[in-house]
PDB file of C-alpha atoms in Angstrom:
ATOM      1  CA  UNK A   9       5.280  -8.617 -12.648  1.00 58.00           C
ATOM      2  CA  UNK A  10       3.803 -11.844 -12.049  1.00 65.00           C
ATOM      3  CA  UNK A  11      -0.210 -11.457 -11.390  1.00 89.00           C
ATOM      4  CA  UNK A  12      -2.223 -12.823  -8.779  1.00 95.00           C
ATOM      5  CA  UNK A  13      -6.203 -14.050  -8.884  1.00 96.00           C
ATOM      6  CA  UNK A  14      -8.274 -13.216  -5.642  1.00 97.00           C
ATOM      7  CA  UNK A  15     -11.770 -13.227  -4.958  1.00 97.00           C
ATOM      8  CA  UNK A  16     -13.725  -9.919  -4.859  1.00 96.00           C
ATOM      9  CA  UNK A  17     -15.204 -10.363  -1.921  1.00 97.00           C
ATOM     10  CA  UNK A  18     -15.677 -12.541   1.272  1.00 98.00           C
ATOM     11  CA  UNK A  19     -17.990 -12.656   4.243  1.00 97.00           C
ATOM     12  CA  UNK A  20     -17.000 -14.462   7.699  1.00 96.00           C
ATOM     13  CA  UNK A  21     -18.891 -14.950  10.627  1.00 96.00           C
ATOM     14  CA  UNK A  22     -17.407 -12.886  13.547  1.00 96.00           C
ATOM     15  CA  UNK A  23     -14.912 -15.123  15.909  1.00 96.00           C
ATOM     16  CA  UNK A  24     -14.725 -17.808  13.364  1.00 96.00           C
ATOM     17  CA  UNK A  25     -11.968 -18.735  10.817  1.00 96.00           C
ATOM     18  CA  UNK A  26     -11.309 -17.057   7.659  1.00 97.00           C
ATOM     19  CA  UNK A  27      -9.323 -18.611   4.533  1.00 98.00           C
ATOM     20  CA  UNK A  28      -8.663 -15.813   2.372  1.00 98.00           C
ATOM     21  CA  UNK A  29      -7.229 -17.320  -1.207  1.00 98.00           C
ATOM     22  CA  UNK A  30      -4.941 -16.228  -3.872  1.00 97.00           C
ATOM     23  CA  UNK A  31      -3.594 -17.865  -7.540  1.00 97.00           C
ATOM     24  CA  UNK A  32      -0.224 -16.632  -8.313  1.00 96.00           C
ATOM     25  CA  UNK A  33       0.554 -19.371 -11.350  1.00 95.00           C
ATOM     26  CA  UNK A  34       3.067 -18.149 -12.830  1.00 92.00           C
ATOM     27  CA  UNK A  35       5.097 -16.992 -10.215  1.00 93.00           C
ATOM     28  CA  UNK A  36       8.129 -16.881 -10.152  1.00 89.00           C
ATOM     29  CA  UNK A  37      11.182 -18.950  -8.190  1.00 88.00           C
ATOM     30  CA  UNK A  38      12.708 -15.153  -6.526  1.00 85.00           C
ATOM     31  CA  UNK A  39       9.073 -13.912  -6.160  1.00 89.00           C
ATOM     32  CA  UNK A  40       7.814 -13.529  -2.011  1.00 90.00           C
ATOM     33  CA  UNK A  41       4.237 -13.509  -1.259  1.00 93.00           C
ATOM     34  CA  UNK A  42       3.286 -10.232   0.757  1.00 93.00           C
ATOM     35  CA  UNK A  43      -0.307  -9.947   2.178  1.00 95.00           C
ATOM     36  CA  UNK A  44      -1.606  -6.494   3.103  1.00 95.00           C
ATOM     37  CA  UNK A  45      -4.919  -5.039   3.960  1.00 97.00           C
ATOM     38  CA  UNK A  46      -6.787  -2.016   3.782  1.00 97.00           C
ATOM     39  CA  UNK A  47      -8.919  -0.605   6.544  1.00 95.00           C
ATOM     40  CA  UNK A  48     -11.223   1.425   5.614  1.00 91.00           C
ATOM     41  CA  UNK A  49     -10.041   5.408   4.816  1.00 91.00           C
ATOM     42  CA  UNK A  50      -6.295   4.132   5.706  1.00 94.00           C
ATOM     43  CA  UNK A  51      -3.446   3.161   3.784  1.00 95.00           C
ATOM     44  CA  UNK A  52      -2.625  -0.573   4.077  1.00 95.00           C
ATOM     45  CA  UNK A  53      -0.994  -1.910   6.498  1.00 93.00           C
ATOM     46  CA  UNK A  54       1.140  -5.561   6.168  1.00 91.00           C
ATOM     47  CA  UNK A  55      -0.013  -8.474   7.110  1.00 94.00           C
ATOM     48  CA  UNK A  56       2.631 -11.200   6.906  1.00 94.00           C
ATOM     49  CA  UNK A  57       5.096 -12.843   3.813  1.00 92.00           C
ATOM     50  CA  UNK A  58       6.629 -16.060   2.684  1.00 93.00           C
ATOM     51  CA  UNK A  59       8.762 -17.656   0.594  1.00 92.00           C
ATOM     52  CA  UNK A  60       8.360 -21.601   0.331  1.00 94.00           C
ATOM     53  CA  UNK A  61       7.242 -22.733   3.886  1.00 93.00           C
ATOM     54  CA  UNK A  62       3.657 -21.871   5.903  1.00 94.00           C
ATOM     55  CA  UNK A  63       4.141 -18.697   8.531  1.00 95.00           C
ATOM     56  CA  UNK A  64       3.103 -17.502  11.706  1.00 95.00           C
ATOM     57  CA  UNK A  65       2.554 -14.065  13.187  1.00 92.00           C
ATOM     58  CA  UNK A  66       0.517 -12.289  15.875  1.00 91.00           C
ATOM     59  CA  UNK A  67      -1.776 -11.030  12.743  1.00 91.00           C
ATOM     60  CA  UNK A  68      -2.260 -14.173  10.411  1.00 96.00           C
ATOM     61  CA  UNK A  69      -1.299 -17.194   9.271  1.00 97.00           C
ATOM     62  CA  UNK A  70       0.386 -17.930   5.476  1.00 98.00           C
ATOM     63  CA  UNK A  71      -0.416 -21.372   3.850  1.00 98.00           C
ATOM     64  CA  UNK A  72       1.590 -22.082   0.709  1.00 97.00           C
ATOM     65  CA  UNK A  73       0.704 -24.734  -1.770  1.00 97.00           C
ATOM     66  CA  UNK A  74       3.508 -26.996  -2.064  1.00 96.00           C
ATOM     67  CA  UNK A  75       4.002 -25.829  -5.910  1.00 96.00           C
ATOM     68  CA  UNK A  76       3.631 -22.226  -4.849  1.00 96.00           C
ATOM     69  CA  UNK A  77       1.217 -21.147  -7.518  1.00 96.00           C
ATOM     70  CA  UNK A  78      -1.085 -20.605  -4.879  1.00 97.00           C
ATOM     71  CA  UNK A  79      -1.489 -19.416  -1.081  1.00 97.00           C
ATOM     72  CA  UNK A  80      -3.943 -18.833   1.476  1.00 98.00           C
ATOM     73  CA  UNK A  81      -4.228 -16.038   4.225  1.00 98.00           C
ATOM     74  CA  UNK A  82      -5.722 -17.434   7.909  1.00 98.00           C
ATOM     75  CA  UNK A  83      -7.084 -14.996  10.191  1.00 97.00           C
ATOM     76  CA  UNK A  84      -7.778 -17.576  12.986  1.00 94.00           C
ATOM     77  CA  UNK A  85     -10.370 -15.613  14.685  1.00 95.00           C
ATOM     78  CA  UNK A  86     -11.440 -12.825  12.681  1.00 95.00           C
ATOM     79  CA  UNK A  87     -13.077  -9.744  14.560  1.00 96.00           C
ATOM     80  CA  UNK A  88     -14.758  -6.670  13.417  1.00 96.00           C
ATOM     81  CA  UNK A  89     -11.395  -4.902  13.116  1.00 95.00           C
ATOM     82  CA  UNK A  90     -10.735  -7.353  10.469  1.00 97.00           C
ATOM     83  CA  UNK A  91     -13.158  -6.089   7.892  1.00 97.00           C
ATOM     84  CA  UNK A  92     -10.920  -4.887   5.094  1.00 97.00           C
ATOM     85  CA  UNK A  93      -9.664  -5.290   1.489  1.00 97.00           C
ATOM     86  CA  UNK A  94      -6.726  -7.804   1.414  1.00 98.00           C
ATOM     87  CA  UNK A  95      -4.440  -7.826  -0.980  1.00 97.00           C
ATOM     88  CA  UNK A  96      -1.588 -10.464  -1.827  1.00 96.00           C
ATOM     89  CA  UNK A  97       1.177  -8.861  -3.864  1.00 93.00           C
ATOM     90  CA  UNK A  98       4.024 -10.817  -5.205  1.00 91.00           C
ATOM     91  CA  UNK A  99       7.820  -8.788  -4.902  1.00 86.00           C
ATOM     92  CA  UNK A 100      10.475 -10.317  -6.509  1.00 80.00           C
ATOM     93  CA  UNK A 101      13.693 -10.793  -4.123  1.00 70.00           C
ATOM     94  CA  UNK A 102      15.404  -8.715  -6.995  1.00 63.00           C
ATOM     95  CA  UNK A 103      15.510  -5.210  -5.596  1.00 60.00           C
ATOM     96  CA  UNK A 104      12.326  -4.263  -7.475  1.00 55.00           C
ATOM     97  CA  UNK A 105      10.347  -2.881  -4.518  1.00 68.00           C
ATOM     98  CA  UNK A 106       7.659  -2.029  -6.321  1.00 79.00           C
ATOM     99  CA  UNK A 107       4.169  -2.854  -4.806  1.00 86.00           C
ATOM    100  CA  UNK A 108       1.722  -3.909  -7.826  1.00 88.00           C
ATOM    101  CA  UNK A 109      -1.927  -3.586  -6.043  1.00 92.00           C
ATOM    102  CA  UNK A 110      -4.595  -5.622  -7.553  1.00 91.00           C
ATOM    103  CA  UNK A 111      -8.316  -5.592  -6.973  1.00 91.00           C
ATOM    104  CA  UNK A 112      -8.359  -7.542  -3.662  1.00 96.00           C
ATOM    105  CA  UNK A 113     -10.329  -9.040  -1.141  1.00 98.00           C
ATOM    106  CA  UNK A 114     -13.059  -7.213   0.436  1.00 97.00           C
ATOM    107  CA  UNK A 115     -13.597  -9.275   3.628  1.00 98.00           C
ATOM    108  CA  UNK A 116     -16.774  -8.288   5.439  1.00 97.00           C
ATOM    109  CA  UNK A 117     -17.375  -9.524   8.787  1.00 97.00           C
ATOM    110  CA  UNK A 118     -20.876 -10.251   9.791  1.00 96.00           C
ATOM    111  CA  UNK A 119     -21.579  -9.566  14.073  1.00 94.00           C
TER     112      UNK A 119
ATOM    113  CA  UNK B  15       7.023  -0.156  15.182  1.00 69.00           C
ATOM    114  CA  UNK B  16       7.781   1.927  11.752  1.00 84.00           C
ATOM    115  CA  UNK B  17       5.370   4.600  11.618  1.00 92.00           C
ATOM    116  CA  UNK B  18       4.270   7.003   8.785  1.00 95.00           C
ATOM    117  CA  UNK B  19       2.989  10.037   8.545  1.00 97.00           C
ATOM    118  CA  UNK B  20       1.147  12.208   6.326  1.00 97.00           C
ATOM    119  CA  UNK B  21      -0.029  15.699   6.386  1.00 97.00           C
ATOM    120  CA  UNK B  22      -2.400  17.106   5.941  1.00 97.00           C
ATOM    121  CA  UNK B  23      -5.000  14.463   6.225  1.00 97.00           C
ATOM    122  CA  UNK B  24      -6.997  15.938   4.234  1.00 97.00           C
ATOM    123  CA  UNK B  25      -7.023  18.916   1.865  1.00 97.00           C
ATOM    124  CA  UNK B  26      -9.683  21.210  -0.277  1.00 97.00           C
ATOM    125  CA  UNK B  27      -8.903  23.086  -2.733  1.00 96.00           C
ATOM    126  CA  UNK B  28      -9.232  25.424  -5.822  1.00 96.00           C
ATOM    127  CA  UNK B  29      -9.101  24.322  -8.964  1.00 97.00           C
ATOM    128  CA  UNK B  30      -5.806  26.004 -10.296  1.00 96.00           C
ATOM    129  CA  UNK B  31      -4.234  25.911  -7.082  1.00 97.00           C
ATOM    130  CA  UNK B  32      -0.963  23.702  -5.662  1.00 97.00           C
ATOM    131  CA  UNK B  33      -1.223  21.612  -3.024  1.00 97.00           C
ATOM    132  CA  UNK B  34       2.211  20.016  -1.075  1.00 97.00           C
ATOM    133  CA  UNK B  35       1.766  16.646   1.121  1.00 98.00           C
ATOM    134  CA  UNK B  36       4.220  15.541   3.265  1.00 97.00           C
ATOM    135  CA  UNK B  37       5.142  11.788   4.095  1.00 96.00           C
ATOM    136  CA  UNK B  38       7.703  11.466   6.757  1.00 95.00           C
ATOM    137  CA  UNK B  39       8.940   8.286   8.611  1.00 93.00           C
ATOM    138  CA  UNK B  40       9.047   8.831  11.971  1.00 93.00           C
ATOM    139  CA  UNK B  41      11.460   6.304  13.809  1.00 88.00           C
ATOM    140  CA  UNK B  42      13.465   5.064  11.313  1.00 86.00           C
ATOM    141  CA  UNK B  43      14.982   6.340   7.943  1.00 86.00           C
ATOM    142  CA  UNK B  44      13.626   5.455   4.249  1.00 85.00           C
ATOM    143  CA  UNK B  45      16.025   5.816   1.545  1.00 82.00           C
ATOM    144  CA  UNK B  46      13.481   5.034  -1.030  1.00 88.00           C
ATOM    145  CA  UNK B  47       9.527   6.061  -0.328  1.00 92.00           C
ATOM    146  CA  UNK B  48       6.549   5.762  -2.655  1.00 94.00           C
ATOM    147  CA  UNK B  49       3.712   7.589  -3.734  1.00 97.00           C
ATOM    148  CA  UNK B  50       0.117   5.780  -4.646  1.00 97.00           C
ATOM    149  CA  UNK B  51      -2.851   7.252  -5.853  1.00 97.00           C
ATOM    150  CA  UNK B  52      -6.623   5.278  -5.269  1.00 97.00           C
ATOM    151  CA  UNK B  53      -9.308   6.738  -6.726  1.00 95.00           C
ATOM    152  CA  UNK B  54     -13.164   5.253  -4.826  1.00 92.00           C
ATOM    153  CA  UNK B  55     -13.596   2.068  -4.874  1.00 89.00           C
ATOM    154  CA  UNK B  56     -10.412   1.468  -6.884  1.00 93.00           C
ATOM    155  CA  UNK B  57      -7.305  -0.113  -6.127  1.00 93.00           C
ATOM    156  CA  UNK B  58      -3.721   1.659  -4.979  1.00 95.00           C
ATOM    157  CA  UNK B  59      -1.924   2.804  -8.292  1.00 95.00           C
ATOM    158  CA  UNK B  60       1.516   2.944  -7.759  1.00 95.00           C
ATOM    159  CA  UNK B  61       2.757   6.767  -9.200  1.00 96.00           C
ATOM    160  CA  UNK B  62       6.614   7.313  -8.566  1.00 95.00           C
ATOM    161  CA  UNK B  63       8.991   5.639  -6.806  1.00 93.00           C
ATOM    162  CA  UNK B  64      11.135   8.575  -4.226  1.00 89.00           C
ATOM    163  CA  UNK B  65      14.390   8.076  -4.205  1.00 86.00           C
ATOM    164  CA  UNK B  66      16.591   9.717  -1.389  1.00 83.00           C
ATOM    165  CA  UNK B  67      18.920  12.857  -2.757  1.00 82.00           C
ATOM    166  CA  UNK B  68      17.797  11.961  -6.730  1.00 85.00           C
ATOM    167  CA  UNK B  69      15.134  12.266  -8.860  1.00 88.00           C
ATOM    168  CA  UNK B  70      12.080  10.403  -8.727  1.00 92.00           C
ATOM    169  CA  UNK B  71      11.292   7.425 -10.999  1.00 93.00           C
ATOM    170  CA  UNK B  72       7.966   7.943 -12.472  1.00 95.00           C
ATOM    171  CA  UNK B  73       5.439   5.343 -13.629  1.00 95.00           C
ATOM    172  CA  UNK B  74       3.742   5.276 -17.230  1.00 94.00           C
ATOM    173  CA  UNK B  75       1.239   7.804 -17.756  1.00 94.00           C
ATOM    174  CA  UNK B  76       2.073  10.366 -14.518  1.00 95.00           C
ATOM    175  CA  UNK B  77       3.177  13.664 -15.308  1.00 94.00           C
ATOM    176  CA  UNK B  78       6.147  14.498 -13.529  1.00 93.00           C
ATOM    177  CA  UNK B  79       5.697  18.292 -14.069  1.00 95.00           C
ATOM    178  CA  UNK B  80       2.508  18.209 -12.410  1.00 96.00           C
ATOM    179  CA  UNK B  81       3.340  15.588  -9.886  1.00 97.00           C
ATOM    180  CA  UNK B  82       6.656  17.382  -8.308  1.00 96.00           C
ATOM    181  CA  UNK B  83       8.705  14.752  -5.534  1.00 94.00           C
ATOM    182  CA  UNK B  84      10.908  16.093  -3.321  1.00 91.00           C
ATOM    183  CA  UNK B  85      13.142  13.805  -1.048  1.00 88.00           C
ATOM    184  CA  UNK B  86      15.094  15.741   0.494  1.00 82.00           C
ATOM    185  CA  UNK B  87      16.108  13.500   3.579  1.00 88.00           C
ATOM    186  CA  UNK B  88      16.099   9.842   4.585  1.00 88.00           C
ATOM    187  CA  UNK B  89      12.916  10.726   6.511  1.00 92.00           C
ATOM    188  CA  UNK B  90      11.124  13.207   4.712  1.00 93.00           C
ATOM    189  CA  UNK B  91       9.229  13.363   0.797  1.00 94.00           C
ATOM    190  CA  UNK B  92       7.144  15.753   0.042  1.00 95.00           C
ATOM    191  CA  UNK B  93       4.337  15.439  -3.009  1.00 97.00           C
ATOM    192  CA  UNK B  94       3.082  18.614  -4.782  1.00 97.00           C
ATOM    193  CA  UNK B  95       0.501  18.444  -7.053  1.00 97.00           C
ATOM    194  CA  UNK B  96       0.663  21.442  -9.299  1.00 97.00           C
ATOM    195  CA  UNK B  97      -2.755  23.388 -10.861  1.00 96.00           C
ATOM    196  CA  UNK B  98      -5.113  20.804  -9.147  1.00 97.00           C
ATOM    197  CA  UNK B  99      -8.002  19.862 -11.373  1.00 96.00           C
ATOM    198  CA  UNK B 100     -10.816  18.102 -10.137  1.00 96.00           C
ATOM    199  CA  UNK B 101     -10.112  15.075 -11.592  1.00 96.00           C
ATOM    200  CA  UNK B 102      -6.963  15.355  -9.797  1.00 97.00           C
ATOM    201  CA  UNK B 103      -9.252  14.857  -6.317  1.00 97.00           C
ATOM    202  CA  UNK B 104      -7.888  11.159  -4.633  1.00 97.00           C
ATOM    203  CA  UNK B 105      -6.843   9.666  -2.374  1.00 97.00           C
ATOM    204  CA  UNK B 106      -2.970   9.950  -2.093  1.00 98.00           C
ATOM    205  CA  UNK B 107      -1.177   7.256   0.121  1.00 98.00           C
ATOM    206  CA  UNK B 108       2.796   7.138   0.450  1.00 97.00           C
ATOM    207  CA  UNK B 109       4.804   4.715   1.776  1.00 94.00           C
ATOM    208  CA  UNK B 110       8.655   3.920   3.071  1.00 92.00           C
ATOM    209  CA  UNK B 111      11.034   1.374   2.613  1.00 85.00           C
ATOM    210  CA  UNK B 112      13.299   0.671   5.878  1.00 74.00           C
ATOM    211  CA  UNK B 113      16.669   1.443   4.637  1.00 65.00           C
ATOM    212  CA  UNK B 114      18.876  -1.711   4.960  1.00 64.00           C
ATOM    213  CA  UNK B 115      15.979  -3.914   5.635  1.00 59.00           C
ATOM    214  CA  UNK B 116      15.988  -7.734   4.804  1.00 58.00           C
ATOM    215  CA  UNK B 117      12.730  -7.615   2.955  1.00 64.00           C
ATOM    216  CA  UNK B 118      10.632  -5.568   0.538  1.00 63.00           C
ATOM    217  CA  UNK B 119       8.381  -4.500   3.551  1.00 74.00           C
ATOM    218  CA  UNK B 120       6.631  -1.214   3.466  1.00 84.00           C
ATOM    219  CA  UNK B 121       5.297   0.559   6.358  1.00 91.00           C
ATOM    220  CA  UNK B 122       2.378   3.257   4.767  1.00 95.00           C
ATOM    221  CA  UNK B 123       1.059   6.200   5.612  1.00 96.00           C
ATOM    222  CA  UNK B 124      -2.809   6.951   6.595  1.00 97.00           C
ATOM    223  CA  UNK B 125      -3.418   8.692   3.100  1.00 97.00           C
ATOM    224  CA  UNK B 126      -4.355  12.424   2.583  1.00 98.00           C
ATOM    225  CA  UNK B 127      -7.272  12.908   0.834  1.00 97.00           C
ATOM    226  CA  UNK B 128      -7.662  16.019  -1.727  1.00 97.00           C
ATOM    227  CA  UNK B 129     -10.493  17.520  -2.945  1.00 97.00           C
ATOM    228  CA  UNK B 130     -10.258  19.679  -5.485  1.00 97.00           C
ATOM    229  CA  UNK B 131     -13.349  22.058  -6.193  1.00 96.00           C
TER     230      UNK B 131
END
Protein backbone atom coordinates (compact mmCIF):
# COMPACT_ATOMS: atom_id res chain seq x y z
CA UNK A 1 0.00 0.00 0.00
CA UNK A 2 1.07 3.31 -0.92
CA UNK A 3 2.19 5.41 2.40
CA UNK A 4 1.26 8.70 3.42
CA UNK A 5 3.48 11.52 5.54
CA UNK A 6 1.41 13.62 8.15
CA UNK A 7 2.39 15.75 10.83
CA UNK A 8 2.23 14.48 14.46
CA UNK A 9 0.52 17.02 15.74
CA UNK A 10 -1.35 20.39 15.20
CA UNK A 11 -2.81 23.13 17.32
CA UNK A 12 -5.66 25.63 15.98
CA UNK A 13 -7.17 28.41 17.54
CA UNK A 14 -10.89 27.68 18.29
CA UNK A 15 -13.37 29.16 15.37
CA UNK A 16 -10.52 29.67 13.06
CA UNK A 17 -9.32 27.63 9.99
CA UNK A 18 -7.42 24.54 10.08
CA UNK A 19 -5.21 23.05 7.08
CA UNK A 20 -4.47 19.67 8.07
CA UNK A 21 -1.64 18.19 5.43
CA UNK A 22 -0.71 14.93 4.01
CA UNK A 23 2.27 13.54 1.34
CA UNK A 24 1.07 10.58 -0.47
CA UNK A 25 4.09 10.58 -3.34
CA UNK A 26 3.87 7.70 -4.64
CA UNK A 27 0.42 7.18 -4.94
CA UNK A 28 -1.02 5.59 -7.10
CA UNK A 29 -3.45 6.47 -10.38
CA UNK A 30 -6.63 3.88 -8.74
CA UNK A 31 -5.67 5.04 -5.19
CA UNK A 32 -8.74 7.50 -3.32
CA UNK A 33 -7.79 9.68 -0.54
CA UNK A 34 -10.02 8.88 2.64
CA UNK A 35 -9.71 11.22 5.71
CA UNK A 36 -10.90 9.93 9.08
CA UNK A 37 -10.57 11.03 12.62
CA UNK A 38 -10.46 9.77 15.95
CA UNK A 39 -12.25 11.26 18.90
CA UNK A 40 -11.02 10.54 21.78
CA UNK A 41 -12.01 6.75 23.38
CA UNK A 42 -14.07 6.19 19.93
CA UNK A 43 -13.43 4.45 16.87
CA UNK A 44 -12.97 6.80 13.87
CA UNK A 45 -15.37 8.12 12.20
CA UNK A 46 -14.99 9.43 8.18
CA UNK A 47 -14.44 12.52 7.28
CA UNK A 48 -14.67 12.99 3.51
CA UNK A 49 -12.67 11.33 0.10
CA UNK A 50 -11.47 12.23 -3.32
CA UNK A 51 -10.19 11.21 -6.29
CA UNK A 52 -8.66 14.05 -8.62
CA UNK A 53 -10.85 17.19 -7.94
CA UNK A 54 -11.22 19.43 -4.40
CA UNK A 55 -14.57 18.28 -2.24
CA UNK A 56 -17.14 19.57 -0.17
CA UNK A 57 -19.14 18.19 2.73
CA UNK A 58 -21.02 19.33 5.84
CA UNK A 59 -17.71 18.04 7.84
CA UNK A 60 -14.61 19.31 5.75
CA UNK A 61 -13.21 20.36 2.88
CA UNK A 62 -10.53 18.11 0.52
CA UNK A 63 -7.80 20.11 -1.41
CA UNK A 64 -5.83 18.01 -3.88
CA UNK A 65 -2.57 19.07 -5.37
CA UNK A 66 -2.92 19.08 -8.97
CA UNK A 67 -0.21 16.08 -9.21
CA UNK A 68 -1.98 14.28 -6.40
CA UNK A 69 1.05 13.41 -4.35
CA UNK A 70 -0.32 15.53 -1.86
CA UNK A 71 -3.70 16.81 -0.16
CA UNK A 72 -4.95 18.93 2.46
CA UNK A 73 -7.95 18.50 4.96
CA UNK A 74 -10.01 22.09 5.75
CA UNK A 75 -12.04 22.22 8.73
CA UNK A 76 -13.36 25.79 8.02
CA UNK A 77 -14.21 26.58 11.50
CA UNK A 78 -12.83 24.17 13.78
CA UNK A 79 -14.58 23.79 17.32
CA UNK A 80 -13.75 21.92 20.38
CA UNK A 81 -15.49 18.82 19.01
CA UNK A 82 -12.84 18.87 16.48
CA UNK A 83 -9.94 17.92 18.66
CA UNK A 84 -8.91 14.54 17.33
CA UNK A 85 -6.29 12.37 15.55
CA UNK A 86 -6.82 12.60 11.72
CA UNK A 87 -5.80 10.25 9.62
CA UNK A 88 -5.59 10.22 5.65
CA UNK A 89 -5.55 6.67 4.32
CA UNK A 90 -5.12 5.92 0.72
CA UNK A 91 -7.65 2.73 -0.70
CA UNK A 92 -7.03 1.64 -3.93
CA UNK A 93 -10.35 1.54 -6.21
CA UNK A 94 -9.28 -2.23 -6.59
CA UNK A 95 -11.51 -4.03 -4.14
CA UNK A 96 -8.77 -4.02 -1.49
CA UNK A 97 -10.80 -2.50 1.37
CA UNK A 98 -8.31 -2.63 3.61
CA UNK A 99 -7.81 0.48 5.89
CA UNK A 100 -3.86 0.94 6.51
CA UNK A 101 -3.84 3.46 9.71
CA UNK A 102 -0.78 5.48 10.09
CA UNK A 103 0.37 7.64 12.95
CA UNK A 104 -1.86 10.69 12.25
CA UNK A 105 -2.69 14.01 13.15
CA UNK A 106 -3.33 14.91 16.62
CA UNK A 107 -5.21 18.23 16.19
CA UNK A 108 -5.62 20.06 19.48
CA UNK A 109 -7.83 22.92 19.67
CA UNK A 110 -6.92 25.71 21.95
CA UNK A 111 -10.43 27.74 23.62
CA UNK B 1 -26.81 7.19 8.87
CA UNK B 2 -24.83 3.62 9.11
CA UNK B 3 -24.41 2.91 12.61
CA UNK B 4 -22.21 0.36 14.53
CA UNK B 5 -22.30 -1.23 17.42
CA UNK B 6 -20.22 -2.93 19.83
CA UNK B 7 -20.75 -4.74 22.99
CA UNK B 8 -19.72 -4.75 25.59
CA UNK B 9 -18.05 -1.44 25.82
CA UNK B 10 -15.89 -2.45 27.93
CA UNK B 11 -14.72 -5.72 29.51
CA UNK B 12 -12.38 -7.05 32.61
CA UNK B 13 -11.18 -9.99 32.86
CA UNK B 14 -9.08 -13.01 34.12
CA UNK B 15 -6.16 -13.89 32.78
CA UNK B 16 -6.98 -17.41 31.23
CA UNK B 17 -10.38 -16.52 30.54
CA UNK B 18 -12.41 -15.93 26.92
CA UNK B 19 -13.93 -13.00 26.18
CA UNK B 20 -16.66 -12.65 22.93
CA UNK B 21 -17.36 -8.96 21.41
CA UNK B 22 -19.95 -8.36 19.24
CA UNK B 23 -19.99 -5.78 16.24
CA UNK B 24 -23.30 -5.52 14.58
CA UNK B 25 -24.51 -2.99 11.89
CA UNK B 26 -27.56 -1.74 12.73
CA UNK B 27 -29.47 -0.27 9.60
CA UNK B 28 -27.89 -1.68 6.90
CA UNK B 29 -26.07 -5.03 6.05
CA UNK B 30 -22.08 -5.58 5.86
CA UNK B 31 -20.96 -8.41 3.88
CA UNK B 32 -17.42 -7.87 4.82
CA UNK B 33 -16.55 -6.23 8.52
CA UNK B 34 -13.16 -5.68 10.14
CA UNK B 35 -11.51 -6.06 13.24
CA UNK B 36 -8.61 -3.43 14.56
CA UNK B 37 -6.69 -3.56 17.51
CA UNK B 38 -4.94 0.03 19.10
CA UNK B 39 -2.93 -0.36 21.79
CA UNK B 40 -2.40 3.60 23.98
CA UNK B 41 -1.25 6.02 22.21
CA UNK B 42 -0.79 3.81 19.13
CA UNK B 43 -2.36 3.72 15.93
CA UNK B 44 -5.44 1.24 14.64
CA UNK B 45 -3.76 -2.14 13.51
CA UNK B 46 -5.78 -3.72 11.16
CA UNK B 47 -6.21 -7.75 12.50
CA UNK B 48 -8.62 -9.77 10.12
CA UNK B 49 -10.69 -8.92 7.56
CA UNK B 50 -14.68 -10.76 8.33
CA UNK B 51 -16.00 -12.06 5.61
CA UNK B 52 -19.84 -12.91 5.53
CA UNK B 53 -20.62 -16.97 5.64
CA UNK B 54 -16.49 -17.77 5.22
CA UNK B 55 -13.59 -17.71 7.03
CA UNK B 56 -11.80 -14.79 8.09
CA UNK B 57 -8.67 -13.45 6.34
CA UNK B 58 -6.09 -12.86 8.89
CA UNK B 59 -3.24 -10.34 8.86
CA UNK B 60 0.59 -11.24 9.47
CA UNK B 61 1.43 -12.00 12.88
CA UNK B 62 -2.43 -12.59 14.48
CA UNK B 63 -3.19 -15.86 15.69
CA UNK B 64 -6.26 -17.05 14.35
CA UNK B 65 -6.69 -19.75 17.07
CA UNK B 66 -6.66 -17.24 19.64
CA UNK B 67 -8.42 -14.56 17.73
CA UNK B 68 -11.75 -16.70 16.73
CA UNK B 69 -14.26 -14.51 13.95
CA UNK B 70 -17.50 -15.45 13.57
CA UNK B 71 -19.77 -13.84 10.80
CA UNK B 72 -22.50 -15.41 10.89
CA UNK B 73 -24.93 -12.81 9.19
CA UNK B 74 -24.73 -9.74 6.96
CA UNK B 75 -25.20 -7.77 10.21
CA UNK B 76 -23.58 -9.50 12.86
CA UNK B 77 -19.46 -10.62 13.71
CA UNK B 78 -18.58 -11.61 16.68
CA UNK B 79 -14.65 -11.50 18.04
CA UNK B 80 -13.50 -13.98 20.75
CA UNK B 81 -10.37 -13.69 22.17
CA UNK B 82 -9.40 -17.00 23.64
CA UNK B 83 -7.11 -17.41 27.17
CA UNK B 84 -6.77 -13.54 27.51
CA UNK B 85 -3.33 -12.54 28.65
CA UNK B 86 -2.62 -9.26 29.78
CA UNK B 87 -0.83 -8.23 27.04
CA UNK B 88 -3.84 -9.12 25.19
CA UNK B 89 -5.63 -5.86 27.13
CA UNK B 90 -6.60 -3.12 23.99
CA UNK B 91 -8.56 -1.47 22.61
CA UNK B 92 -10.60 -3.49 19.99
CA UNK B 93 -12.51 -1.40 17.27
CA UNK B 94 -14.52 -3.17 14.32
CA UNK B 95 -15.84 -1.83 11.47
CA UNK B 96 -18.43 -2.58 8.33
CA UNK B 97 -18.37 -2.24 4.83
CA UNK B 98 -21.95 -1.25 3.24
CA UNK B 99 -22.62 -4.13 1.05
CA UNK B 100 -22.97 -2.88 -2.58
CA UNK B 101 -21.62 0.47 -1.78
CA UNK B 102 -19.83 2.72 -4.42
CA UNK B 103 -16.84 3.36 -2.25
CA UNK B 104 -14.44 1.78 0.24
CA UNK B 105 -16.30 3.69 3.10
CA UNK B 106 -16.39 2.24 6.52
CA UNK B 107 -18.76 3.13 9.15
CA UNK B 108 -16.88 1.92 12.80
CA UNK B 109 -17.86 0.96 15.84
CA UNK B 110 -17.18 2.89 19.35
CA UNK B 111 -14.45 0.23 20.36
CA UNK B 112 -14.66 -2.17 23.41
CA UNK B 113 -12.02 -1.90 25.59
CA UNK B 114 -10.56 -5.17 27.48
CA UNK B 115 -8.70 -5.40 30.35
CA UNK B 116 -7.27 -8.30 31.17
CA UNK B 117 -5.97 -8.75 34.89
Amino acid sequence: DAKTTQPNSMESNEEEPVHLPCNHSTISGTDYIHWYRQLPSQGPEYVIHGLTSNVNNRMASLAIAEDRKSSTLILHRATLRDAAVYYCILVSNFGNEKLTFGTGTRLTIIP
Amino acid sequence: GAVVSQHPSWVICKSGTSVKIECRSLDFQATTMFWYRQFPKQSLMLMATSNEGSKATYEQGVEKDKFLINHASLTLSTLTVTSAHPEDSSFYICSARLAGGPYNEQFFGPGTRLTVL
